[in-house]
Amino acid sequence: MLPAPSRYFTVVAVATFWLGTSALADTTPPIDWTSLPVEEITLFYPGQSSFQWLHSREHPGARMVGRGIACKRCHDDAEQSMGNDIVSGGRLEPDPIEGKNGSLQLAVQAAHDEKNLYLRFRWKTQAERPGVMHNYMRYDGQAWAFYGGPRSAMRVRQGQEPPLYEDRLAIMIDDGDVERFAEQGCWLSCHNGMRDMPGEPAAEAVRSHPYLGEGGLGRDDVRKYLPVSRTDTSISWDKVKSPEDLAKLKERGVFLDLMQWRAARSNPVDMADDGFVLGYRLFDDGNNPFSWNVDRNSMTPQFMFDPEKVGKKSLTVSDIETGPEPAALIREENATRYNPDAEWKEGDVLPGRLLSRVDARGSAADNARVAGKWEDGSWIVTWIRPLDTGHGDDITLKRGNTYTFGFAVHDDNVTTRFHFVSFPVVVGIGKGGDITAVQLN
Ligand code: HEC
């Protein structure tokens, strides 16, 4: 039996004091997964098929897309061939990654009880190692510098640095308040002007933007947003509604829930992050399970591995080839303050991110029972999402209702457009849907 939430939290709180938490997250749902149906969803490589491209003359379906017709009306069961076509290069992928797969099969199982939605995912990774390394820093004998990056980065394409970027599984949820999400899913949130998309503005242009830039969100790039958050018919990145109008939309529930399981930044502490999409892709209120481990002024790490607990103070460049153990710095488990005088050698490596389950708080920490393990070349991720998180920046799932989900997987050291995405998937809590979350007794 699953402990009642109040008891669960008490147990964690008490146990934390003695042991640290990540080993204690109760990620075992009361479920025999082998008895539940498995739905196979095909995710495919979208390249630069932005909202603007879909409405342009280049897309033969543009007129119907403009009328709100579902993508699947014309593209049902075409995911694999579309992905293979786009990934190999051409008008929707000017910079292909050699050898990259065009699609990915995501196996999904779902169940629920009166408190939680239980999801289990399985997918095969293209790489023969799990993508658990992210934002690593390497010492060159004199100074620390970021090392490795996504396969799309020039220095990685040219072989100067290794591909290092975390694997991710993202879930978007709409409860019917986002117009056309049911028909067109993730594509509503993907626009020209975003990172690695056509028309990407210079960082300076974003910084001087009143909402996105220094006077507002403090960003220097453009990330996901919804058409309803813009004022012009092209849904341009810079034509943002006023903060008051955005707040009113949010209040009315017009936003997408967006949660990401991250193999490097959340999985080591048995969590996923929690955010939403409206005028931008933002995290929910509170603290994420991850933060930076870099002092930006001195470009030195702030924490290192605790030799008393790990047996070493850092990783090495050669660990990266075989898969480091541990791969993540966890404040309450294996970390200690960085010692600048600890005889650092060329090729020493430290994670540029610091994880903590204990410091994660508020609505940003709602996904606190998510566990992924990589075995036989596949990730298996089990995810327990409270039906009602109790927070206004999340979608409350109700039994008997259906919701539109969008799934995305970032596989084999990639970010931004280089992921795989699904057409909209209907998930029924107890009944209905492409996927029905089976009621548990
Ligand atoms: C009225 C029918 C229709 C609708 C609706 C439609 N499309 Fe298309 N789409 C087409 C046709 C026809 C093509 C060109 C043939 C092809 O590549 O499949 C195309 C091409 C594409 C391509 C390029 C495929 C490739 O191989 O290069 C993408 C990506 C695409 N559509 C995505 C979408 C998405 C996403 C939606 C929903 C938002 C959508 N389409 C809705 C008819 C449609």
Short mmCIF file of C-alpha atoms and ligand atoms in Angstrom, two decimals:
data_model
loop_
_atom_site.label_atom_id
_atom_site.label_comp_id
_atom_site.label_asym_id
_atom_site.label_seq_id
_atom_site.Cartn_x
_atom_site.Cartn_y
_atom_site.Cartn_z
CA MET A 1 0.00 0.00 0.00
CA LEU A 2 1.03 3.54 -0.64
CA PRO A 3 1.39 5.63 2.50
CA ALA A 4 -0.96 8.61 2.75
CA PRO A 5 0.79 11.81 1.60
CA SER A 6 1.02 13.32 5.07
CA ARG A 7 2.72 10.21 6.33
CA TYR A 8 5.00 10.06 3.33
CA PHE A 9 6.26 13.56 3.95
CA THR A 10 6.77 12.95 7.64
CA VAL A 11 8.79 9.86 6.89
CA VAL A 12 10.97 11.76 4.42
CA ALA A 13 11.43 14.70 6.76
CA VAL A 14 12.50 12.53 9.68
CA ALA A 15 14.68 10.26 7.61
CA THR A 16 16.37 13.16 5.84
CA PHE A 17 17.86 14.23 9.06
CA TRP A 18 19.78 11.00 9.37
CA LEU A 19 20.49 9.83 5.89
CA GLY A 20 19.91 12.36 3.14
CA THR A 21 16.91 11.88 0.96
CA SER A 22 17.43 10.76 -2.55
CA ALA A 23 17.67 7.13 -1.64
CA LEU A 24 14.47 7.56 0.32
CA ALA A 25 12.08 9.01 -2.21
CA ASP A 26 9.26 6.52 -2.30
CA THR A 27 9.20 5.98 -6.03
CA THR A 28 7.66 2.52 -5.89
CA PRO A 29 4.05 2.75 -6.94
CA PRO A 30 1.66 0.06 -5.68
CA ILE A 31 1.44 -1.35 -9.17
CA ASP A 32 2.15 -4.55 -11.01
CA TRP A 33 3.16 -2.95 -14.31
CA THR A 34 3.20 -6.26 -16.12
CA SER A 35 -0.59 -6.41 -15.75
CA LEU A 36 -1.19 -3.03 -17.44
CA PRO A 37 -1.60 -2.35 -21.17
CA VAL A 38 1.31 -0.75 -23.04
CA GLU A 39 0.64 1.97 -25.61
CA GLU A 40 3.33 2.66 -28.17
CA ILE A 41 3.57 6.31 -29.18
CA THR A 42 5.77 7.28 -32.11
CA LEU A 43 7.76 10.45 -31.54
CA PHE A 44 9.48 12.01 -34.53
CA TYR A 45 12.10 14.56 -35.42
CA PRO A 46 10.42 17.91 -36.24
CA GLY A 47 13.43 19.99 -37.29
CA GLN A 48 12.38 23.58 -37.89
CA SER A 49 8.67 22.89 -38.51
CA SER A 50 7.64 25.88 -36.41
CA PHE A 51 4.15 27.30 -35.95
CA GLN A 52 5.08 29.92 -38.56
CA TRP A 53 6.30 27.30 -41.06
CA LEU A 54 3.10 25.28 -40.63
CA HIS A 55 1.08 28.36 -41.57
CA SER A 56 3.34 29.28 -44.47
CA ARG A 57 3.06 28.46 -48.17
CA GLU A 58 5.81 25.91 -47.78
CA HIS A 59 3.44 23.63 -45.86
CA PRO A 60 0.72 22.16 -48.11
CA GLY A 61 -1.58 21.80 -45.08
CA ALA A 62 -1.29 25.49 -44.09
CA ARG A 63 -4.84 26.55 -44.89
CA MET A 64 -6.35 23.68 -42.90
CA VAL A 65 -3.91 24.23 -40.04
CA GLY A 66 -5.13 27.84 -39.97
CA ARG A 67 -8.66 26.53 -39.55
CA GLY A 68 -7.64 24.38 -36.63
CA ILE A 69 -7.73 20.98 -38.38
CA ALA A 70 -5.79 18.30 -36.51
CA CYS A 71 -2.32 17.37 -37.80
CA LYS A 72 -3.29 13.71 -37.62
CA ARG A 73 -6.15 14.24 -40.08
CA CYS A 74 -3.48 14.38 -42.78
CA HIS A 75 -0.45 12.82 -41.08
CA ASP A 76 -1.88 9.81 -39.23
CA ASP A 77 0.71 7.03 -38.87
CA ALA A 78 3.21 9.08 -40.88
CA GLU A 79 5.45 9.98 -37.92
CA GLN A 80 8.26 7.61 -38.77
CA SER A 81 8.55 8.56 -42.42
CA MET A 82 8.26 12.28 -41.66
CA GLY A 83 10.98 12.03 -39.02
CA ASN A 84 13.30 10.04 -41.28
CA ASP A 85 12.76 12.52 -44.06
CA ILE A 86 13.36 15.65 -41.95
CA VAL A 87 16.34 14.36 -39.94
CA SER A 88 18.35 13.60 -43.05
CA GLY A 89 18.50 17.30 -43.97
CA GLY A 90 16.76 19.69 -46.29
CA ARG A 91 14.46 22.66 -45.91
CA LEU A 92 13.39 21.75 -42.33
CA GLU A 93 16.86 20.73 -41.14
CA PRO A 94 19.67 22.88 -42.54
CA ASP A 95 22.25 21.37 -40.17
CA PRO A 96 21.63 17.62 -39.81
CA ILE A 97 23.40 15.52 -37.19
CA GLU A 98 25.02 12.62 -38.96
CA GLY A 99 23.51 9.23 -38.23
CA LYS A 100 20.77 10.55 -36.00
CA ASN A 101 17.56 8.49 -35.77
CA GLY A 102 14.41 10.04 -37.25
CA SER A 103 11.92 8.70 -34.73
CA LEU A 104 11.59 7.02 -31.36
CA GLN A 105 9.10 4.54 -29.92
CA LEU A 106 7.87 5.59 -26.48
CA ALA A 107 6.10 2.82 -24.57
CA VAL A 108 3.64 4.29 -22.07
CA GLN A 109 1.65 2.68 -19.27
CA ALA A 110 -0.75 4.58 -17.03
CA ALA A 111 -2.79 4.03 -13.90
CA HIS A 112 -4.39 6.17 -11.21
CA ASP A 113 -5.99 6.06 -7.80
CA GLU A 114 -7.75 8.81 -5.88
CA LYS A 115 -4.49 10.67 -5.27
CA ASN A 116 -2.06 10.12 -8.12
CA LEU A 117 -1.47 9.50 -11.79
CA TYR A 118 1.13 6.75 -12.27
CA LEU A 119 3.06 6.70 -15.53
CA ARG A 120 5.72 4.34 -16.74
CA PHE A 121 7.80 5.02 -19.82
CA ARG A 122 10.31 2.99 -21.72
CA TRP A 123 12.44 3.98 -24.70
CA LYS A 124 15.62 2.79 -26.32
CA THR A 125 18.47 5.26 -26.40
CA GLN A 126 20.53 5.68 -29.54
CA ALA A 127 23.75 5.97 -27.54
CA GLU A 128 25.13 2.96 -25.75
CA ARG A 129 25.34 4.87 -22.52
CA PRO A 130 22.76 6.84 -20.56
CA GLY A 131 22.90 10.62 -21.07
CA VAL A 132 23.70 11.52 -17.47
CA MET A 133 26.47 14.10 -18.04
CA HIS A 134 25.61 17.77 -18.34
CA ASN A 135 27.35 21.14 -18.00
CA TYR A 136 30.62 19.53 -16.93
CA MET A 137 33.72 21.62 -16.20
CA ARG A 138 37.28 20.61 -16.98
CA TYR A 139 40.49 21.89 -15.40
CA ASP A 140 43.19 22.64 -17.98
CA GLY A 141 46.07 23.01 -15.54
CA GLN A 142 45.30 26.66 -14.90
CA ALA A 143 41.61 27.34 -15.01
CA TRP A 144 38.21 25.67 -15.18
CA ALA A 145 36.09 25.87 -18.32
CA PHE A 146 32.87 24.26 -19.50
CA TYR A 147 33.54 21.05 -21.37
CA GLY A 148 31.43 19.14 -23.86
CA GLY A 149 28.00 20.09 -25.12
CA PRO A 150 25.11 19.11 -27.35
CA ARG A 151 25.83 17.44 -30.70
CA SER A 152 24.55 20.54 -32.47
CA ALA A 153 27.34 22.72 -31.02
CA MET A 154 30.12 23.59 -33.45
CA ARG A 155 32.94 22.52 -31.14
CA VAL A 156 31.27 19.11 -30.72
CA ARG A 157 30.50 18.71 -34.43
CA GLN A 158 34.16 19.43 -35.13
CA GLY A 159 35.34 16.87 -32.60
CA GLN A 160 37.12 19.30 -30.28
CA GLU A 161 34.92 18.37 -27.33
CA PRO A 162 32.80 15.32 -26.55
CA PRO A 163 29.00 15.21 -26.88
CA LEU A 164 27.71 15.71 -23.32
CA TYR A 165 24.10 16.64 -22.77
CA GLU A 166 21.46 15.04 -20.57
CA ASP A 167 18.67 12.78 -21.81
CA ARG A 168 15.20 14.17 -21.08
CA LEU A 169 11.54 13.22 -21.16
CA ALA A 170 9.10 16.13 -21.30
CA ILE A 171 5.34 16.04 -20.79
CA MET A 172 3.00 18.88 -21.76
CA ILE A 173 -0.58 18.83 -20.52
CA ASP A 174 -3.62 20.83 -21.60
CA ASP A 175 -6.99 20.60 -19.88
CA GLY A 176 -8.87 22.19 -22.77
CA ASP A 177 -8.07 25.83 -22.00
CA VAL A 178 -5.39 26.21 -24.69
CA GLU A 179 -7.15 26.69 -28.00
CA ARG A 180 -6.08 24.15 -30.68
CA PHE A 181 -3.71 22.21 -28.44
CA ALA A 182 -6.03 19.19 -28.76
CA GLU A 183 -5.56 19.30 -32.55
CA GLN A 184 -2.03 20.63 -32.99
CA GLY A 185 -0.23 19.93 -29.72
CA CYS A 186 3.38 20.95 -29.15
CA TRP A 187 3.60 22.90 -32.42
CA LEU A 188 1.54 25.69 -30.85
CA SER A 189 4.49 26.36 -28.56
CA CYS A 190 7.29 26.21 -31.13
CA HIS A 191 8.12 29.41 -33.03
CA ASN A 192 10.57 31.13 -35.30
CA GLY A 193 12.84 33.27 -33.15
CA MET A 194 13.39 30.56 -30.53
CA ARG A 195 16.83 29.08 -29.89
CA ASP A 196 18.07 27.17 -32.96
CA MET A 197 15.04 28.21 -35.01
CA PRO A 198 14.92 30.51 -38.05
CA GLY A 199 14.98 34.22 -37.24
CA GLU A 200 16.71 33.76 -33.89
CA PRO A 201 17.29 37.29 -32.56
CA ALA A 202 20.62 38.50 -31.18
CA ALA A 203 20.97 38.15 -27.41
CA GLU A 204 21.07 41.93 -27.14
CA ALA A 205 17.66 42.28 -28.81
CA VAL A 206 16.12 39.91 -26.26
CA ARG A 207 17.90 41.63 -23.37
CA SER A 208 16.44 44.98 -24.34
CA HIS A 209 12.91 43.59 -24.73
CA PRO A 210 10.61 44.98 -22.01
CA TYR A 211 9.01 41.63 -21.06
CA LEU A 212 11.68 39.07 -21.93
CA GLY A 213 14.76 41.13 -21.16
CA GLU A 214 16.39 42.99 -18.33
CA GLY A 215 13.33 44.86 -17.10
CA GLY A 216 11.25 41.66 -17.14
CA LEU A 217 12.18 37.99 -17.13
CA GLY A 218 15.90 38.77 -17.47
CA ARG A 219 16.48 36.42 -20.43
CA ASP A 220 18.69 36.62 -23.48
CA ASP A 221 17.01 33.95 -25.61
CA VAL A 222 13.48 33.04 -26.67
CA ARG A 223 11.84 29.82 -25.48
CA LYS A 224 8.41 28.25 -25.89
CA TYR A 225 5.29 30.42 -25.87
CA LEU A 226 1.64 30.15 -26.82
CA PRO A 227 -0.05 32.05 -29.68
CA VAL A 228 -2.53 33.57 -27.21
CA SER A 229 0.37 35.40 -25.49
CA ARG A 230 1.16 37.49 -28.61
CA THR A 231 -0.61 40.46 -30.20
CA ASP A 232 0.12 40.07 -33.94
CA THR A 233 -1.13 37.59 -36.53
CA SER A 234 2.38 36.18 -37.15
CA ILE A 235 2.63 35.38 -33.43
CA SER A 236 6.08 37.02 -33.36
CA TRP A 237 8.46 36.40 -30.48
CA ASP A 238 8.67 40.10 -29.58
CA LYS A 239 4.95 41.04 -29.80
CA VAL A 240 4.11 40.02 -26.25
CA LYS A 241 0.88 40.98 -24.51
CA SER A 242 1.16 43.12 -21.40
CA PRO A 243 2.14 41.45 -18.13
CA GLU A 244 -1.37 42.26 -16.84
CA ASP A 245 -3.01 40.47 -19.78
CA LEU A 246 -0.70 37.48 -19.36
CA ALA A 247 -1.52 37.34 -15.65
CA LYS A 248 -5.24 37.33 -16.45
CA LEU A 249 -4.80 34.45 -18.89
CA LYS A 250 -2.80 32.50 -16.33
CA GLU A 251 -5.47 33.13 -13.73
CA ARG A 252 -8.07 31.74 -16.14
CA GLY A 253 -6.00 28.60 -16.56
CA VAL A 254 -4.78 29.37 -20.08
CA PHE A 255 -1.35 27.71 -19.96
CA LEU A 256 0.30 24.36 -20.56
CA ASP A 257 1.74 22.34 -17.74
CA LEU A 258 5.28 21.30 -18.73
CA MET A 259 7.25 18.82 -16.67
CA GLN A 260 10.67 17.45 -17.55
CA TRP A 261 12.49 14.44 -16.25
CA ARG A 262 16.20 15.11 -16.63
CA ALA A 263 18.74 12.31 -16.54
CA ALA A 264 21.45 14.59 -15.10
CA ARG A 265 19.67 17.43 -13.34
CA SER A 266 16.72 15.69 -11.65
CA ASN A 267 16.94 11.89 -11.86
CA PRO A 268 19.83 11.47 -9.39
CA VAL A 269 17.52 12.90 -6.67
CA ASP A 270 14.43 10.99 -7.91
CA MET A 271 12.66 14.06 -9.22
CA ALA A 272 11.44 15.79 -12.37
CA ASP A 273 11.13 19.56 -12.74
CA ASP A 274 7.82 21.42 -12.99
CA GLY A 275 7.05 24.40 -15.21
CA PHE A 276 4.48 25.96 -17.50
CA VAL A 277 4.21 27.64 -20.90
CA LEU A 278 2.35 30.86 -21.64
CA GLY A 279 4.44 33.93 -22.57
CA TYR A 280 7.68 31.92 -22.14
CA ARG A 281 8.78 28.56 -20.76
CA LEU A 282 9.07 29.16 -17.04
CA PHE A 283 9.56 27.10 -13.93
CA ASP A 284 6.83 27.03 -11.30
CA ASP A 285 7.26 29.02 -8.09
CA GLY A 286 9.80 27.72 -5.60
CA ASN A 287 13.16 25.96 -6.03
CA ASN A 288 14.24 23.45 -8.64
CA PRO A 289 16.20 20.37 -7.61
CA PHE A 290 19.18 21.77 -9.54
CA SER A 291 21.26 24.94 -9.49
CA TRP A 292 24.61 26.11 -10.84
CA ASN A 293 27.81 24.91 -9.24
CA VAL A 294 29.89 27.68 -10.77
CA ASP A 295 30.98 31.01 -9.36
CA ARG A 296 30.56 33.12 -12.49
CA ASN A 297 33.08 35.77 -11.42
CA SER A 298 36.00 33.45 -10.77
CA MET A 299 34.71 30.61 -13.03
CA THR A 300 35.49 28.10 -10.30
CA PRO A 301 33.24 25.33 -8.97
CA GLN A 302 31.55 25.91 -5.62
CA PHE A 303 31.33 22.27 -4.58
CA MET A 304 33.40 19.16 -5.30
CA PHE A 305 32.90 15.49 -4.47
CA ASP A 306 33.49 14.69 -0.83
CA PRO A 307 36.53 12.34 -0.81
CA GLU A 308 35.34 10.80 2.45
CA LYS A 309 32.09 9.70 0.85
CA VAL A 310 33.09 9.13 -2.77
CA GLY A 311 36.75 8.20 -2.48
CA LYS A 312 37.82 11.00 -4.82
CA LYS A 313 37.33 14.72 -5.18
CA SER A 314 36.58 14.82 -8.89
CA LEU A 315 36.07 12.85 -12.07
CA THR A 316 38.50 12.72 -14.96
CA VAL A 317 38.14 13.19 -18.69
CA SER A 318 38.61 9.44 -19.19
CA ASP A 319 35.66 8.71 -16.85
CA ILE A 320 33.47 10.45 -19.41
CA GLU A 321 34.11 7.76 -21.99
CA THR A 322 33.08 4.94 -19.72
CA GLY A 323 30.35 6.74 -17.76
CA PRO A 324 31.29 8.33 -14.47
CA GLU A 325 30.16 7.05 -11.10
CA PRO A 326 28.75 9.10 -9.50
CA ALA A 327 27.85 11.43 -12.38
CA ALA A 328 26.09 14.08 -10.27
CA LEU A 329 27.01 16.24 -7.31
CA ILE A 330 24.29 16.04 -4.68
CA ARG A 331 24.65 18.57 -1.90
CA GLU A 332 23.29 16.44 0.94
CA GLU A 333 24.83 13.20 -0.27
CA ASN A 334 28.28 13.38 -1.81
CA ALA A 335 29.40 17.03 -1.99
CA THR A 336 31.65 19.28 0.01
CA ARG A 337 32.85 22.87 -0.46
CA TYR A 338 35.30 23.31 -3.33
CA ASN A 339 38.88 23.54 -2.15
CA PRO A 340 40.97 25.69 -4.53
CA ASP A 341 44.20 24.34 -3.01
CA ALA A 342 43.44 20.67 -3.53
CA GLU A 343 46.14 20.00 -6.16
CA TRP A 344 43.95 20.08 -9.22
CA LYS A 345 45.39 18.38 -12.28
CA GLU A 346 44.81 18.88 -15.97
CA GLY A 347 41.87 16.72 -17.06
CA ASP A 348 40.04 16.83 -13.71
CA VAL A 349 36.31 17.20 -14.22
CA LEU A 350 33.51 18.44 -11.96
CA PRO A 351 29.78 18.80 -12.65
CA GLY A 352 28.82 22.42 -13.26
CA ARG A 353 25.47 21.70 -11.61
CA LEU A 354 24.60 21.04 -8.00
CA LEU A 355 21.58 18.91 -7.15
CA SER A 356 19.56 18.87 -3.98
CA ARG A 357 16.31 17.20 -3.11
CA VAL A 358 16.34 18.87 0.29
CA ASP A 359 16.58 22.39 -1.18
CA ALA A 360 13.87 21.80 -3.82
CA ARG A 361 10.71 23.58 -2.70
CA GLY A 362 7.24 24.77 -3.52
CA SER A 363 5.42 24.19 -6.79
CA ALA A 364 8.73 23.66 -8.62
CA ALA A 365 9.25 20.54 -6.49
CA ASP A 366 5.89 18.86 -7.13
CA ASN A 367 7.37 15.98 -9.12
CA ALA A 368 9.21 14.41 -6.22
CA ARG A 369 8.59 10.75 -7.00
CA VAL A 370 10.10 10.13 -10.41
CA ALA A 371 12.67 7.41 -10.91
CA GLY A 372 14.58 6.46 -14.04
CA LYS A 373 16.97 3.63 -14.60
CA TRP A 374 18.88 2.74 -17.71
CA GLU A 375 19.24 -0.95 -18.47
CA ASP A 376 19.67 -3.07 -21.60
CA GLY A 377 20.01 0.09 -23.68
CA SER A 378 16.71 1.61 -22.56
CA TRP A 379 15.47 4.12 -20.04
CA ILE A 380 12.61 3.04 -17.82
CA VAL A 381 11.07 6.00 -16.03
CA THR A 382 8.34 5.68 -13.42
CA TRP A 383 6.53 8.91 -12.65
CA ILE A 384 4.05 9.60 -9.86
CA ARG A 385 2.20 12.90 -10.43
CA PRO A 386 -0.35 14.01 -7.80
CA LEU A 387 -3.72 14.53 -9.54
CA ASP A 388 -4.00 17.79 -7.61
CA THR A 389 -0.67 19.35 -6.67
CA GLY A 390 -2.43 22.08 -4.67
CA HIS A 391 -0.63 24.73 -6.72
CA GLY A 392 -2.25 27.23 -9.09
CA ASP A 393 0.50 26.95 -11.69
CA ASP A 394 -0.31 23.28 -12.34
CA ILE A 395 -3.16 21.53 -14.11
CA THR A 396 -5.40 19.57 -11.79
CA LEU A 397 -6.30 16.18 -13.21
CA LYS A 398 -9.78 14.90 -12.42
CA ARG A 399 -10.99 11.35 -12.54
CA GLY A 400 -13.35 10.69 -15.43
CA ASN A 401 -11.88 13.51 -17.56
CA THR A 402 -9.56 13.41 -20.55
CA TYR A 403 -6.53 15.64 -21.19
CA THR A 404 -4.31 16.28 -24.16
CA PHE A 405 -0.68 15.37 -23.59
CA GLY A 406 2.34 16.11 -25.74
CA PHE A 407 5.45 13.97 -25.20
CA ALA A 408 9.03 14.81 -26.13
CA VAL A 409 12.30 12.95 -25.68
CA HIS A 410 15.74 14.50 -25.99
CA ASP A 411 17.96 11.56 -26.89
CA ASP A 412 21.69 11.20 -27.47
CA ASN A 413 23.18 14.51 -26.35
CA VAL A 414 20.86 17.06 -27.90
CA THR A 415 18.77 20.05 -26.94
CA THR A 416 16.33 22.49 -28.62
CA ARG A 417 14.88 21.34 -31.99
CA PHE A 418 17.02 18.20 -32.11
CA HIS A 419 14.48 16.23 -30.04
CA PHE A 420 11.61 13.86 -30.85
CA VAL A 421 8.00 14.97 -30.37
CA SER A 422 4.54 13.40 -30.50
CA PHE A 423 1.36 14.52 -32.13
CA PRO A 424 -1.26 15.22 -29.42
CA VAL A 425 -2.19 12.19 -27.30
CA VAL A 426 -5.46 12.00 -25.35
CA VAL A 427 -5.02 10.60 -21.85
CA GLY A 428 -8.13 9.56 -19.93
CA ILE A 429 -8.07 9.39 -16.16
CA GLY A 430 -10.05 6.20 -15.64
CA LYS A 431 -11.85 6.32 -18.95
CA GLY A 432 -11.51 7.44 -22.54
CA GLY A 433 -8.37 8.45 -24.38
CA ASP A 434 -5.66 7.02 -26.61
CA ILE A 435 -4.12 6.05 -23.29
CA THR A 436 -6.43 5.21 -20.39
CA ALA A 437 -4.99 5.45 -16.90
CA VAL A 438 -6.39 2.27 -15.34
CA GLN A 439 -8.09 2.71 -12.00
CA LEU A 440 -6.28 0.93 -9.17
CA ASN A 441 -8.21 -0.60 -6.32
C1 HEC B 1 -4.85 19.36 -44.70
C2 HEC B 1 -3.83 18.39 -44.50
C3 HEC B 1 -2.69 18.74 -43.55
C4 HEC B 1 -2.79 19.12 -42.25
C5 HEC B 1 -4.03 19.38 -41.42
C6 HEC B 1 -1.44 19.22 -41.76
N1 HEC B 1 -0.56 18.92 -42.75
FE1 HEC B 1 1.46 18.84 -42.62
N2 HEC B 1 1.63 18.40 -44.58
C7 HEC B 1 0.56 18.16 -45.42
C8 HEC B 1 1.06 17.77 -46.72
C9 HEC B 1 0.22 17.41 -47.93
C10 HEC B 1 2.47 17.80 -46.63
C11 HEC B 1 3.48 17.46 -47.75
C12 HEC B 1 3.60 15.99 -47.87
C13 HEC B 1 4.35 15.42 -46.76
O1 HEC B 1 5.52 15.75 -46.61
O2 HEC B 1 3.75 14.60 -45.99
C14 HEC B 1 2.78 18.18 -45.27
C15 HEC B 1 4.07 18.28 -44.76
C16 HEC B 1 4.36 18.43 -43.43
C17 HEC B 1 5.68 18.36 -42.87
C18 HEC B 1 6.95 18.12 -43.65
C19 HEC B 1 7.19 16.64 -43.73
C20 HEC B 1 8.43 16.28 -44.45
O3 HEC B 1 8.60 15.09 -44.68
O4 HEC B 1 9.25 17.16 -44.80
C21 HEC B 1 5.55 18.56 -41.54
C22 HEC B 1 6.66 18.56 -40.49
C23 HEC B 1 4.16 18.73 -41.27
N3 HEC B 1 3.45 18.66 -42.42
C24 HEC B 1 3.66 18.93 -39.99
C25 HEC B 1 2.32 19.16 -39.73
C26 HEC B 1 1.81 19.45 -38.41
C27 HEC B 1 2.65 19.53 -37.15
C28 HEC B 1 0.48 19.67 -38.53
C29 HEC B 1 -0.49 20.10 -37.47
C30 HEC B 1 -0.19 21.34 -36.80
C31 HEC B 1 0.16 19.46 -39.95
N4 HEC B 1 1.29 19.18 -40.63
C32 HEC B 1 -1.10 19.55 -40.46
C33 HEC B 1 -0.77 18.24 -45.10
C34 HEC B 1 -1.28 18.60 -43.86
#
